[in-house]
PDB file of C-alpha atoms in Angstrom:
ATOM      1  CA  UNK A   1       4.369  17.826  -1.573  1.00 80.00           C
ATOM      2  CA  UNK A   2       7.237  16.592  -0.689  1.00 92.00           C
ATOM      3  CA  UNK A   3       9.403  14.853   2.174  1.00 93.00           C
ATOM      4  CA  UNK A   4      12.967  15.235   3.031  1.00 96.00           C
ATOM      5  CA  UNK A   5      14.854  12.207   4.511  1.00 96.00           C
ATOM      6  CA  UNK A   6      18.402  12.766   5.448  1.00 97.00           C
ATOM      7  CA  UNK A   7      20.935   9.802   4.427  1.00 97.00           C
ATOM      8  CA  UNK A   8      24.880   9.462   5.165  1.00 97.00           C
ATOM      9  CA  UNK A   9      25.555   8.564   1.846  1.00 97.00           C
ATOM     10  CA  UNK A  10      23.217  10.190  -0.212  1.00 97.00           C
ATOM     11  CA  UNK A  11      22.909  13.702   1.520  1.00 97.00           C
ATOM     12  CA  UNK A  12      19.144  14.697   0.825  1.00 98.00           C
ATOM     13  CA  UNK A  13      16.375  12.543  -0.235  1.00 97.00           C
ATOM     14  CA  UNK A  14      12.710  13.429  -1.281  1.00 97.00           C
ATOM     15  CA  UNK A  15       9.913  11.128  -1.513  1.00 96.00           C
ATOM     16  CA  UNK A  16       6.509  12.469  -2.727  1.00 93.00           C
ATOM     17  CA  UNK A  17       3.927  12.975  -0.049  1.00 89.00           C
ATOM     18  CA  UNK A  18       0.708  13.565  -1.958  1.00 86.00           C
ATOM     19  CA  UNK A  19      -0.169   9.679  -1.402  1.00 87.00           C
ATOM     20  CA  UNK A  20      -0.584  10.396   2.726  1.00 85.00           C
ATOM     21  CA  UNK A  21      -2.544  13.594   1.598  1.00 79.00           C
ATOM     22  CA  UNK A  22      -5.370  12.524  -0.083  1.00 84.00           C
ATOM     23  CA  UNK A  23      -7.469  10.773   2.280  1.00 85.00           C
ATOM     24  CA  UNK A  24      -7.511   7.461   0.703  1.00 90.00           C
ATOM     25  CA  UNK A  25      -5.501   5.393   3.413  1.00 89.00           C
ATOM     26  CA  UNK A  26      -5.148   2.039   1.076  1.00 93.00           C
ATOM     27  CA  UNK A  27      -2.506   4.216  -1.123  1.00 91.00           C
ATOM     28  CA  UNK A  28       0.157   5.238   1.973  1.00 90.00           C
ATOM     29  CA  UNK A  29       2.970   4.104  -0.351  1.00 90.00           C
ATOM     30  CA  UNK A  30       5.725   6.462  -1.081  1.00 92.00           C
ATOM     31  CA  UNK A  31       8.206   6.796  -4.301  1.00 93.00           C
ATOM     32  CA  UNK A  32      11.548   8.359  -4.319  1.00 95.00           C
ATOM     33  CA  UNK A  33      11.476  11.369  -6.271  1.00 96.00           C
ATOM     34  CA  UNK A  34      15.453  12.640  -5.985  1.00 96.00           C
ATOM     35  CA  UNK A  35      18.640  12.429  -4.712  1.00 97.00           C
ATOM     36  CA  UNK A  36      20.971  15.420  -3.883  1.00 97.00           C
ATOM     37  CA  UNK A  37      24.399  15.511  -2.883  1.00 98.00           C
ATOM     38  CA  UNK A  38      26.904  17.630  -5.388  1.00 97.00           C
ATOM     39  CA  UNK A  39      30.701  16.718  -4.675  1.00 96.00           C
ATOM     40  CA  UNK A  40      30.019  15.058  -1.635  1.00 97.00           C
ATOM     41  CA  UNK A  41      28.867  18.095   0.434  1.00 97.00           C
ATOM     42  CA  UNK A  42      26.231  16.784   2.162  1.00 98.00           C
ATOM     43  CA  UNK A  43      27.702  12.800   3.117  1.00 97.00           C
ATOM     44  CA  UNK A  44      27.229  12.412   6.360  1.00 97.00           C
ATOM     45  CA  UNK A  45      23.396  14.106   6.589  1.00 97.00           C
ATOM     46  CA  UNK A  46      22.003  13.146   9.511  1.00 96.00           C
ATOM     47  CA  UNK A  47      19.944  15.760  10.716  1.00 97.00           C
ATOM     48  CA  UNK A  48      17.861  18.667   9.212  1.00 97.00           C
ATOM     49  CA  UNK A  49      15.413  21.169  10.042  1.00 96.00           C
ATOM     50  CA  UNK A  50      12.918  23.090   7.679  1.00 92.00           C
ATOM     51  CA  UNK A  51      11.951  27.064   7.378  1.00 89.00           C
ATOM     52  CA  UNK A  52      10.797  28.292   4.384  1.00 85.00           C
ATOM     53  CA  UNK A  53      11.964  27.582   1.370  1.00 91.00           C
ATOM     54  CA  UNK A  54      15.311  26.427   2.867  1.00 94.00           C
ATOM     55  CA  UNK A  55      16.936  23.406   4.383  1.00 96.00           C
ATOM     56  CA  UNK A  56      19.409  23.320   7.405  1.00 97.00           C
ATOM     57  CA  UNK A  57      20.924  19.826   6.927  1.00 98.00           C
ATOM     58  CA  UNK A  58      23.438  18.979   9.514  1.00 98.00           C
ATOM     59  CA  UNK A  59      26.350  16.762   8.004  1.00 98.00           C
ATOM     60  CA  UNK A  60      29.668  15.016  10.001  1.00 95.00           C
ATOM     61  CA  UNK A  61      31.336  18.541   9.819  1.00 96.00           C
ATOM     62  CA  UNK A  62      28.981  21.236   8.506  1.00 98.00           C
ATOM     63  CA  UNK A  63      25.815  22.952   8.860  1.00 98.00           C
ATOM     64  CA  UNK A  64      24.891  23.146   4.858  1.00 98.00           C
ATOM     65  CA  UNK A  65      21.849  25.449   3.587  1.00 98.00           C
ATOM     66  CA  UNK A  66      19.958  24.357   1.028  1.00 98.00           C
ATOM     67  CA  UNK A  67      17.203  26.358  -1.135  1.00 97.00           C
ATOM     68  CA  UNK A  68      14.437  23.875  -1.919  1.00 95.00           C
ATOM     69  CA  UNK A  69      12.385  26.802  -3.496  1.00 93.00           C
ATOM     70  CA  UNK A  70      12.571  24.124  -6.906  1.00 95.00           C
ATOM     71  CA  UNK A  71      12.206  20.813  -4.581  1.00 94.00           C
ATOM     72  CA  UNK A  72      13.650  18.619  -7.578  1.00 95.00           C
ATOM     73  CA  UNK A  73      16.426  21.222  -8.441  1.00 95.00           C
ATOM     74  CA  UNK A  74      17.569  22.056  -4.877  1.00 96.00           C
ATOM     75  CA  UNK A  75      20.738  23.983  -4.796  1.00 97.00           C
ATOM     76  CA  UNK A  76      23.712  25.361  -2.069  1.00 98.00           C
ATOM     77  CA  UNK A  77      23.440  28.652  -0.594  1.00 98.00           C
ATOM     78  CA  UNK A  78      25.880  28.120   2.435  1.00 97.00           C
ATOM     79  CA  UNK A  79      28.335  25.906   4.738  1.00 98.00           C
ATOM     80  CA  UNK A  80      29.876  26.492   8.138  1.00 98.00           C
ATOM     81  CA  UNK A  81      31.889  24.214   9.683  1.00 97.00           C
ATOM     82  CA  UNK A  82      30.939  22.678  12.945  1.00 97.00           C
ATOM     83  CA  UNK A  83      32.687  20.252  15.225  1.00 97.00           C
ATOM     84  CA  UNK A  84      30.478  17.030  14.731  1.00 97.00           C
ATOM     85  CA  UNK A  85      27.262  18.430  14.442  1.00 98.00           C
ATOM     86  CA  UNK A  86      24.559  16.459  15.689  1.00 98.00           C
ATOM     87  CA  UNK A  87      21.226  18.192  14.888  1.00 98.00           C
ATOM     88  CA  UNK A  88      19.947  21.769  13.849  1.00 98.00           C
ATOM     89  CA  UNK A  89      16.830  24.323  14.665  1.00 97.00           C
ATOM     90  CA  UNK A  90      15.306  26.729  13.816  1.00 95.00           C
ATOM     91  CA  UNK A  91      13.033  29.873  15.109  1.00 91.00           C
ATOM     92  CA  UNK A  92      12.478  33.044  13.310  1.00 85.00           C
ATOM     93  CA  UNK A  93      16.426  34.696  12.184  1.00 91.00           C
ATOM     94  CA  UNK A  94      18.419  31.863  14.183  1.00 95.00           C
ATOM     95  CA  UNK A  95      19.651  28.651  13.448  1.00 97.00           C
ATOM     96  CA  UNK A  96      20.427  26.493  16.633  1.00 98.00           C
ATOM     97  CA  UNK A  97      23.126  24.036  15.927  1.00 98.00           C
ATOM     98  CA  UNK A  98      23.949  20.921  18.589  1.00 98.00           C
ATOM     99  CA  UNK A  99      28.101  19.743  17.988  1.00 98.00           C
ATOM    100  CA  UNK A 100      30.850  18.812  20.214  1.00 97.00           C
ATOM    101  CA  UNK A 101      30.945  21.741  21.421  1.00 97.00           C
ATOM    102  CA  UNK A 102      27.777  22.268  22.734  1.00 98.00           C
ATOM    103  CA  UNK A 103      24.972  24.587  21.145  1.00 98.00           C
ATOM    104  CA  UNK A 104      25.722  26.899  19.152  1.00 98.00           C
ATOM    105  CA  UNK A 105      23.757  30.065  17.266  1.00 98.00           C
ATOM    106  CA  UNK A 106      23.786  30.966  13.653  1.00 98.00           C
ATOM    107  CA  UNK A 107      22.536  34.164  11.564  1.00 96.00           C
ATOM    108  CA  UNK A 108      20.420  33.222   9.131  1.00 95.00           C
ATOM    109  CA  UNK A 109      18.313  36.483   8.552  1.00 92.00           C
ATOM    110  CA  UNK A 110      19.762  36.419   4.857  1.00 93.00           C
ATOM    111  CA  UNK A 111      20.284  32.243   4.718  1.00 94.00           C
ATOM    112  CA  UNK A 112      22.647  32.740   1.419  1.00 94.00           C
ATOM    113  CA  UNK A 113      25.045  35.035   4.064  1.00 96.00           C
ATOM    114  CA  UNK A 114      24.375  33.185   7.257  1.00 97.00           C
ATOM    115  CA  UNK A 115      27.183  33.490   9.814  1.00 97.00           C
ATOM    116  CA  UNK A 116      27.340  32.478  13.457  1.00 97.00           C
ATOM    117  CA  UNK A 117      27.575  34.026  16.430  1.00 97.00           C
ATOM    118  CA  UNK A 118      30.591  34.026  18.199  1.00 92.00           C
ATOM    119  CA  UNK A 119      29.522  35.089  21.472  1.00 90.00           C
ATOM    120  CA  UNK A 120      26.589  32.361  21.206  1.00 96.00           C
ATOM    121  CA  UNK A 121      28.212  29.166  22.294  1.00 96.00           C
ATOM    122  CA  UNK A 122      27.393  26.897  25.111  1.00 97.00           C
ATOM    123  CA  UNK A 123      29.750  24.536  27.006  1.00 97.00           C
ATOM    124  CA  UNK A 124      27.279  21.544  27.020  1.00 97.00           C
ATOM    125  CA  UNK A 125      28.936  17.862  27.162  1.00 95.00           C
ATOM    126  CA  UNK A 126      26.926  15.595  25.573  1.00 96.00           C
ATOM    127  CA  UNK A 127      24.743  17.453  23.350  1.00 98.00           C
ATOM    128  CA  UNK A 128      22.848  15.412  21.252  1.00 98.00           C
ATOM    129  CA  UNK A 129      19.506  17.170  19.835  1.00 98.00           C
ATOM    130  CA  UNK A 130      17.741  20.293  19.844  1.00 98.00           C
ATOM    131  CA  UNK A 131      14.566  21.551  20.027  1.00 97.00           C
ATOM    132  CA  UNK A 132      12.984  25.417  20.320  1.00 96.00           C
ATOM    133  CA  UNK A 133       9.861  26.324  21.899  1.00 93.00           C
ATOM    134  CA  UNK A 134       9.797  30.573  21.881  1.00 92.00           C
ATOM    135  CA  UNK A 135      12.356  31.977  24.695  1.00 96.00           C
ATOM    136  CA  UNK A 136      13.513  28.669  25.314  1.00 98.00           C
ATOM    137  CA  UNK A 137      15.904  25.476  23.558  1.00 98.00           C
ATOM    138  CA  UNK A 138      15.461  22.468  25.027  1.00 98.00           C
ATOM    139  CA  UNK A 139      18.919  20.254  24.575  1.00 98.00           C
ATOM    140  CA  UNK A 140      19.075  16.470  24.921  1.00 98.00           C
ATOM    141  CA  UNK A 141      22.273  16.579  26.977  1.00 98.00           C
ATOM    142  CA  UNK A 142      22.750  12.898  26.984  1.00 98.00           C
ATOM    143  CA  UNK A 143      23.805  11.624  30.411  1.00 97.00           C
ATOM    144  CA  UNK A 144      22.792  15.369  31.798  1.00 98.00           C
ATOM    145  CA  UNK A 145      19.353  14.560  30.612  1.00 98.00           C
ATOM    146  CA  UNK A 146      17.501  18.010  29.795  1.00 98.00           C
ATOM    147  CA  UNK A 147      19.403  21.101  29.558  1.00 98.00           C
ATOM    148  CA  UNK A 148      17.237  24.191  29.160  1.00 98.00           C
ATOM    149  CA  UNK A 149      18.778  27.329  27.580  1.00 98.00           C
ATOM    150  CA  UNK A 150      17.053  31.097  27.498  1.00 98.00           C
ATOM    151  CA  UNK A 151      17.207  31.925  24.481  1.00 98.00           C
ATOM    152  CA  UNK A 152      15.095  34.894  24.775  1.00 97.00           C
ATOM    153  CA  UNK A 153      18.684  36.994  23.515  1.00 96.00           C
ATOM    154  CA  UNK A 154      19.663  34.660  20.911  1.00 96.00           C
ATOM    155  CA  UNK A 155      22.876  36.086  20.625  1.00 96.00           C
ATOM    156  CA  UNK A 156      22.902  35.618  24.189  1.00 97.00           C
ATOM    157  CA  UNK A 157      22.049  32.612  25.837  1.00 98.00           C
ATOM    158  CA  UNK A 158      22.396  30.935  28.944  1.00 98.00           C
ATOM    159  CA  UNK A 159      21.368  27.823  30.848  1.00 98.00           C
ATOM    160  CA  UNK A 160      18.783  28.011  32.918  1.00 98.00           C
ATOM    161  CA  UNK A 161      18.781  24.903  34.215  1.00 98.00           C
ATOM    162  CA  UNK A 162      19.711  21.630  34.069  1.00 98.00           C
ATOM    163  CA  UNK A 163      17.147  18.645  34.612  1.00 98.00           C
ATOM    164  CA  UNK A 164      18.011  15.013  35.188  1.00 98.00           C
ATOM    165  CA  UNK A 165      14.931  13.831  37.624  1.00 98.00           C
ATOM    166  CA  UNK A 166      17.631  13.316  40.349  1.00 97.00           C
ATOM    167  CA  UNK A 167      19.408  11.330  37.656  1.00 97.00           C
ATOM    168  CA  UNK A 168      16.801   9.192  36.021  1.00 97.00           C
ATOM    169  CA  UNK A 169      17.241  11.273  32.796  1.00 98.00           C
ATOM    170  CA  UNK A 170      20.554   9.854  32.149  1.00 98.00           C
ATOM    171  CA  UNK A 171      20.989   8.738  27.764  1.00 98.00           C
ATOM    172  CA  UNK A 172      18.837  11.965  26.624  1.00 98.00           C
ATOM    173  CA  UNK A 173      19.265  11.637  22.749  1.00 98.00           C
ATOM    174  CA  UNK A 174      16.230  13.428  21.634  1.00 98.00           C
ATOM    175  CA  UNK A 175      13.557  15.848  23.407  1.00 98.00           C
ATOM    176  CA  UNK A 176      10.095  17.835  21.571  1.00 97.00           C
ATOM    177  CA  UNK A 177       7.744  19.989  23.591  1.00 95.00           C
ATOM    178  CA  UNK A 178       3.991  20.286  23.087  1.00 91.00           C
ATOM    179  CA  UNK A 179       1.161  21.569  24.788  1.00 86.00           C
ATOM    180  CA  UNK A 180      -2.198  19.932  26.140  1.00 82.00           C
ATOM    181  CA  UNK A 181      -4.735  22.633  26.795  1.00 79.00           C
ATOM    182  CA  UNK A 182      -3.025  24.993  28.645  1.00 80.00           C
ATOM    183  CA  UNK A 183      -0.061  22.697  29.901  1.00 89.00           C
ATOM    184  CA  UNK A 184       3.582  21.871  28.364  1.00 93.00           C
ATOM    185  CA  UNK A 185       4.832  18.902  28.274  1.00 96.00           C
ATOM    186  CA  UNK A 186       8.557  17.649  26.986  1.00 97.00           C
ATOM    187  CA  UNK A 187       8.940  14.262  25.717  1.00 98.00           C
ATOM    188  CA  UNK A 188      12.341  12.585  26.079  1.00 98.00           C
ATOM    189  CA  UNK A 189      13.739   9.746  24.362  1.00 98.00           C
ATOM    190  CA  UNK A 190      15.841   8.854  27.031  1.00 98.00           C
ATOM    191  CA  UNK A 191      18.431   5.835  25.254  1.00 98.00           C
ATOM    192  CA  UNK A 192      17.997   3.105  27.195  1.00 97.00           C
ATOM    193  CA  UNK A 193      15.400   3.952  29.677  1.00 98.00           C
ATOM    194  CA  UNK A 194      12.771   4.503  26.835  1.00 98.00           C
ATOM    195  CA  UNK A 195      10.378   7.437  26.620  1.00 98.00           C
ATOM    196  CA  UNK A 196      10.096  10.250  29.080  1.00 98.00           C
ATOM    197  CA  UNK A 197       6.864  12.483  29.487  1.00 98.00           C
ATOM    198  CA  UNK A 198       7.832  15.817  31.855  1.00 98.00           C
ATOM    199  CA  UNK A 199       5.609  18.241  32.941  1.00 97.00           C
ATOM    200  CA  UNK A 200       7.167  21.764  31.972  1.00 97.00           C
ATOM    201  CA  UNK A 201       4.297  24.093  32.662  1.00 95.00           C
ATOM    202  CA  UNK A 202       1.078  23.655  34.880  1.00 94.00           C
ATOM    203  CA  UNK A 203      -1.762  25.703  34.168  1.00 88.00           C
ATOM    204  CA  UNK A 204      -2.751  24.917  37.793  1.00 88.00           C
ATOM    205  CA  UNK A 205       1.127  25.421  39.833  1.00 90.00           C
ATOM    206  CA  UNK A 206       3.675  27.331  37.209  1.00 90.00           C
ATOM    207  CA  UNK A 207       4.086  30.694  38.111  1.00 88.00           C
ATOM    208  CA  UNK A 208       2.784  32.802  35.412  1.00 88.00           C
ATOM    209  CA  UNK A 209       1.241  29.825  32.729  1.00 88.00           C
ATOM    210  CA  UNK A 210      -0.828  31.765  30.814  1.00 87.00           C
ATOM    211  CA  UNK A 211       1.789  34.106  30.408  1.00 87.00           C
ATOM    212  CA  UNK A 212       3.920  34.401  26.503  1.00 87.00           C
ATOM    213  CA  UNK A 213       7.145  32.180  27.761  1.00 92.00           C
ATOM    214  CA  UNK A 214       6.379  30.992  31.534  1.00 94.00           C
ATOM    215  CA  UNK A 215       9.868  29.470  33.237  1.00 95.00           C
ATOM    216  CA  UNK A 216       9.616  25.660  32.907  1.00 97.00           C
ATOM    217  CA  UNK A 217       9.212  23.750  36.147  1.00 96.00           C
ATOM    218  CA  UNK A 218      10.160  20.345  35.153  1.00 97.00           C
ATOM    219  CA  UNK A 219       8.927  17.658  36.477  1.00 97.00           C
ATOM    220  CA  UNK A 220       9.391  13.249  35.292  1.00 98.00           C
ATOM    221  CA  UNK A 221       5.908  12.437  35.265  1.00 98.00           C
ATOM    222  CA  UNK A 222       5.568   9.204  33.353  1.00 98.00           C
ATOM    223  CA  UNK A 223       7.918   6.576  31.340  1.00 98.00           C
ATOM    224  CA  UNK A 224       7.754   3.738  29.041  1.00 98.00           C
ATOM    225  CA  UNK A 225      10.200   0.841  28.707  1.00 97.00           C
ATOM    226  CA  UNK A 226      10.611   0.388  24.550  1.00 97.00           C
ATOM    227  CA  UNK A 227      11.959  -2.316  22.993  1.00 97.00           C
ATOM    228  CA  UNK A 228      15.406  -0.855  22.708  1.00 97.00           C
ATOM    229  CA  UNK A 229      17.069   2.400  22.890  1.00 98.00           C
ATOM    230  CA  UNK A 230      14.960   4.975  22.157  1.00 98.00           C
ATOM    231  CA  UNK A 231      16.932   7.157  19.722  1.00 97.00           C
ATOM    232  CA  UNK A 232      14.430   9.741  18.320  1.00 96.00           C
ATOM    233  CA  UNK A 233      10.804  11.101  18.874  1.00 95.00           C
ATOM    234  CA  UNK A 234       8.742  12.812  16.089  1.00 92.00           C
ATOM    235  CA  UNK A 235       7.214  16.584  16.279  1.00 86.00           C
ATOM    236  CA  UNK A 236       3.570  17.456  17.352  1.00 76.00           C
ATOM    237  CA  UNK A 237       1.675  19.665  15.030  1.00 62.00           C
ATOM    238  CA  UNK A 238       3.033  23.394  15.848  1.00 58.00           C
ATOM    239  CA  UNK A 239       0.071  25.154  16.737  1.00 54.00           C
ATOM    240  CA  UNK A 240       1.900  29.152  17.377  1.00 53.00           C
ATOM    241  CA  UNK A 241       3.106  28.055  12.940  1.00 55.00           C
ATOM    242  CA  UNK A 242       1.988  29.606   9.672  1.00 61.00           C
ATOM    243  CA  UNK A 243       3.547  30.457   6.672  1.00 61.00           C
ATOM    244  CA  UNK A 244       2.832  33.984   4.144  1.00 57.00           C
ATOM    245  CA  UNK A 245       2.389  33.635   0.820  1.00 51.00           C
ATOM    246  CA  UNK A 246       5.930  32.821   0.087  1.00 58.00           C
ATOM    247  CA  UNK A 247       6.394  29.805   2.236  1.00 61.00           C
ATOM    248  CA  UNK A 248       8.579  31.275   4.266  1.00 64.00           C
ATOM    249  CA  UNK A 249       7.855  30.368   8.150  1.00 61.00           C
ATOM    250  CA  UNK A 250       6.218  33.153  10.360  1.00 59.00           C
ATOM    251  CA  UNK A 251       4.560  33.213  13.561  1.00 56.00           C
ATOM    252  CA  UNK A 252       1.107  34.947  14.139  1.00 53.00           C
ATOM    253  CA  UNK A 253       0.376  33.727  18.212  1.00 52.00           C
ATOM    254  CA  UNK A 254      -3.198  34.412  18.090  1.00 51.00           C
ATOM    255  CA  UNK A 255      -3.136  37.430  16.784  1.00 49.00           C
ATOM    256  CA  UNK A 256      -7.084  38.723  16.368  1.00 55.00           C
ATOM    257  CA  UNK A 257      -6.916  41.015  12.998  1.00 57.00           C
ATOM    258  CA  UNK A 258      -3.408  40.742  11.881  1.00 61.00           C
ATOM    259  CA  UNK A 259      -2.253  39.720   8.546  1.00 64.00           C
ATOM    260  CA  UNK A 260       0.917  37.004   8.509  1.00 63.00           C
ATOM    261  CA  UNK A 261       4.558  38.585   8.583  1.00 66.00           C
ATOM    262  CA  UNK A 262       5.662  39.275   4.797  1.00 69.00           C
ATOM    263  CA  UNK A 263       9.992  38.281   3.739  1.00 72.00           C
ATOM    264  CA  UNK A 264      10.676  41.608   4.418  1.00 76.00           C
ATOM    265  CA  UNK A 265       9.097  42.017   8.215  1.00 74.00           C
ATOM    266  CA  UNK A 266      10.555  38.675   9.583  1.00 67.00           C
ATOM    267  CA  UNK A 267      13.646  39.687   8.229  1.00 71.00           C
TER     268      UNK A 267
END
């Protein structure tokens, strides 16, 4: 019932959410409900990214997990340091963290002992966002536009490739993927050249589309000039998402006759 707003100075923010719930449109207001940011730990929140019962805010210098189990009593399970983090995922018992550095993969099967991967970094410039869609992350590489990482081996990834639409993509700051019947689609805010539709996956010319994770074959297929820089683009509904009786996030992908994962299992 709740939504949580990252804020430089004050760390985490909820607002109730029960007002854009209830079908009556002429009461869309919403009213602060906390404020959480002991010592200082989370200044700098810009970022976060939801599973569960937990948190992942990214901060100026840390990736900081937070237990909303109680929303209004929230509390700290964890910090690692990170090099000017810029954004976080997450998918199943990873954590995929954007910094100076490049990506970067983190533990969090137990979040309260998360630790990262050392052999999981990525030498990308100008990474700016991430976003996971199953074997693969999609990075908004800035000037590099798209840079798509299999991350089929989370503890092992690799580019796969690197897609600029022979340099149109050039200010990538944010990218989401999403599917139309049986096609995937990426869209880019691209800085100053607006928003960015590409075609990932066909169901007509991709090589194995109806297949679990077909390879992307990107292609620019439409833009639009906004305003100003466009700095961000909001999430599609998830349609491969559930959660068991816990809250905690599992995945079910059409499963015919199969209960949701319990704790335990996705652990």
């Amino acid at each position: 019932a709740y939504i949580y707003i990252t804020d430089l100075e004050e760390g985490l923010v909820l607002s109730t959410a029960a007002t854009l719930l209830d079908g009556n449109p002429g009461n869309n207001r919403l009213q602060r409900a906390a404020a959480f940011n002991p010592v200082g730990r989370l200044r700098g929140g810009r970022h976060l990214a939801i599973a569960g019962t937990y948190a992942y805010v990214v901060t100026d210098r840390a990736l900081v997990i937070v237990d909303i189990n109680t929303p209004l009593t929230p509390r700290i399970v964890g910090e690692l340091g990170m090099i000017k983090p810029t954004a976080v995922a997450t998918q199943f018992r990873y954590a995929f963290v954007t910094d100076a550095d490049g990506l970067k993969v983190v533990d969090v099967t137990m979040p309260d002992q998360a630790r990262p991967i050392g052999t999981a970094t990525l030498k990308i410039a100008d990474a700016r966002n991430v976003y996971v869609a199953r074997t693969y992350a999609y990075v908004a590489g800035g000037k590099e536009g798209v840079v798509i990482v299999d991350v089929e081996r989370p503890e092992q990834p690799r580019i796969d490739q690197v897609f600029n639409a022979a340099g149109a993509l050039n200010d990538a700051n944010d990218v989401k993927v999403a599917m139309t019947n049986a096609s995937v689609f990426a869209y880019v805010a691209d800085g100053r050249n607006g928003l960015r539709v590409l075609q990932l996956v066909s169901s007509n010319e991709t090589a194995g589309a109806f297949g679990f994770s077909p390879r992307p074959a990107p292609s620019l297929i439409a833009s639009y000039k906004t305003h100003g820089p466009a700095m961000a683009i909001s999430k599609g509904l998830d349609r491969d998402r559930a959660v068991d009786e816990s809250g905690n996030q599992v995945a079910v992908f059409g499963r015919r006759g199969g209960r949701p994962l319990n704790l335990e299992e996705m652990r």
